[in-house]
Amino acid sequence: MLVVKKFGGTSVANKERIYNVAKRCIEEYKKGNQVVVVLSAMGDTTDELLEKAFEINPRASKRELDMLLTTGEQVSVALMAMAINGMGVPAVSLNAFQVMMYSTSAYGNSRFKRVDTDRIRHELESGKIVIVTGFQAVNKYDDYTTLGRGGSDTTAVALASVLHADKCEIYTDVDGVYTADPRVVKNARKLNEVTYDEMLELASHGAKVLHNRSVEMAKKYGVPLVVRSSLNDHEGTIVKEVAKMEKMLITGVAGEKDVVRVSVIGIDDKPGIAFKIFNTLAKNKINVDIILQSIGRDGTKDISFTVAQGDLTGTLEVLGANKEALTIQEVKYKTDVAKISIVGAGMMSNPGVAARMFEALYNSGININMISTSEIRITVLIAENEMDRALNAVHEEFRLGME
Ligand code: ADP
Ligand code: ASP
Ligand code: MG
């Protein structure tokens, strides 16, 4: 059997944790399995490296940022190989160059294009545990790229897919995927199973327990994922195509603070303007989420939309540079907003779910700024300082804490 095991930052944060992971990997190896281990940077290393970069140059290029950030994962894999070797088991650490994990050229948020297996297979066949850097890849210029924050999960799924692994386990600092972030909602309950589609909606809307691209890729290539704790042996959560239907209408709730609302005011109320605005943003690789258009009056209208915090400067620059062409009179933005989402396949066949969510927020005195929906998700934009309270209220309304 070939097993891919991924351990996140907290799971390798210090010497004891590294030994703990080393032991778990050796246990798997001693069962006669081939073991590929994917690691994140230790503890808060990635954040610390970003801070250092900011101190040196707040406008550092994305290329140099990736050059810096990829060092974090390289430290973890080398130390892990040393730990496993020290326990008498052969192991080798490899980075993205050595494995040959190729990505698109975009720094900071690249996607895998091709992942070679020769080197890993060769090392596995010579009896070693193979330890691979998460989060990083190499682009066509032979530069390092990173896959976006939390991207080590995606490295694990990519490797599980190309190696046709029998298991892909994501070890983290909680027991699995919960109905809400257990650090925010005390009553959150661990899910035994969740579908790819529901997990993708949750991960894309703030449930950072899995990187959203990892779920997308797992669905595409049919890789079943197990999310579980690196600190105990509790059964985790299985993420797969079809999950056992729990009686719940809603599967989980998620919150996201990394969002800004941008409003373009006084644009011409005629065909083609919305197209031009969003096309201009898309061409500049700015991802827009919720969109709300006001009713036209006196030949003009307003459009509000949300973008990630990191895209705010770019959005303002692009809109400013095209102000006349896009007929914009004024651009406003608000950063102290957050999104909360409810997700569940159950809402497809049950009317009134949105009303219940809105009522729960109303009863807590929380105002809704914008709304967006998919087949299995409802998202609302609210004030940032009300996010945790909103998550608890909605979680309670749908009784997600109950078995
Ligand atoms: P790792 O370093 O192992 O990748 P992360 O910090 O990226 O770990 O993700 C795990 C964290 O995700 C948990 O500590 C938890 O606070 C958070 N989280 C958010 N939403 C959920 C959820 N629905 N279920 C479980 N954990 C969640
Ligand atoms: N170390 C990277 C990050 O902090 C990747 C990861 O943890 O998955 O975002
Ligand atoms: Mg993570």
PDB file of C-alpha atoms in Angstrom, residues 170-183 188-194 199 207-210 225-230 232 234-239:
ATOM      1  CA  ILE A 170      -4.241  15.252   6.182  1.00  0.00           C
ATOM      2  CA  TYR A 171      -3.022  15.518   9.783  1.00  0.00           C
ATOM      3  CA  THR A 172      -3.744  18.756  11.573  1.00  0.00           C
ATOM      4  CA  ASP A 173      -4.364  20.274  15.023  1.00  0.00           C
ATOM      5  CA  VAL A 174      -8.082  19.410  15.256  1.00  0.00           C
ATOM      6  CA  ASP A 175      -9.796  16.001  15.082  1.00  0.00           C
ATOM      7  CA  GLY A 176     -11.288  16.521  11.627  1.00  0.00           C
ATOM      8  CA  VAL A 177     -13.723  18.745   9.775  1.00  0.00           C
ATOM      9  CA  TYR A 178     -16.258  20.257  12.161  1.00  0.00           C
ATOM     10  CA  THR A 179     -19.661  21.877  11.613  1.00  0.00           C
ATOM     11  CA  ALA A 180     -17.874  25.190  12.291  1.00  0.00           C
ATOM     12  CA  ASP A 181     -14.396  26.315  13.322  1.00  0.00           C
ATOM     13  CA  PRO A 182     -14.181  24.698  16.797  1.00  0.00           C
ATOM     14  CA  ARG A 183     -12.097  27.652  17.981  1.00  0.00           C
ATOM     15  CA  ALA A 188     -19.136  22.615  16.857  1.00  0.00           C
ATOM     16  CA  ARG A 189     -19.335  18.887  16.210  1.00  0.00           C
ATOM     17  CA  LYS A 190     -16.968  16.714  14.207  1.00  0.00           C
ATOM     18  CA  LEU A 191     -18.394  15.363  10.949  1.00  0.00           C
ATOM     19  CA  ASN A 192     -17.703  11.704  10.137  1.00  0.00           C
ATOM     20  CA  GLU A 193     -18.110  12.307   6.429  1.00  0.00           C
ATOM     21  CA  VAL A 194     -18.536  15.282   4.135  1.00  0.00           C
ATOM     22  CA  MET A 199     -16.136  20.712   1.636  1.00  0.00           C
ATOM     23  CA  ALA A 207     -12.939  26.929   6.626  1.00  0.00           C
ATOM     24  CA  LYS A 208      -9.168  26.830   6.365  1.00  0.00           C
ATOM     25  CA  VAL A 209      -8.907  23.270   7.673  1.00  0.00           C
ATOM     26  CA  LEU A 210      -8.353  22.297   4.003  1.00  0.00           C
ATOM     27  CA  LEU A 225      -9.199  12.398   1.864  1.00  0.00           C
ATOM     28  CA  VAL A 226      -9.055  11.760   5.566  1.00  0.00           C
ATOM     29  CA  VAL A 227      -8.650  14.760   7.868  1.00  0.00           C
ATOM     30  CA  ARG A 228      -7.491  13.853  11.381  1.00  0.00           C
ATOM     31  CA  SER A 229      -5.395  14.948  14.327  1.00  0.00           C
ATOM     32  CA  SER A 230      -1.632  14.418  14.524  1.00  0.00           C
ATOM     33  CA  ASN A 232      -4.301  11.493  18.918  1.00  0.00           C
ATOM     34  CA  HIS A 234      -9.306   9.548  16.945  1.00  0.00           C
ATOM     35  CA  GLU A 235     -11.030   8.742  13.715  1.00  0.00           C
ATOM     36  CA  GLY A 236     -11.096  11.774  11.495  1.00  0.00           C
ATOM     37  CA  THR A 237     -13.414  13.012   8.764  1.00  0.00           C
ATOM     38  CA  ILE A 238     -13.631  11.368   5.346  1.00  0.00           C
ATOM     39  CA  VAL A 239     -14.048  13.746   2.403  1.00  0.00           C
TER      40      VAL A 239
END
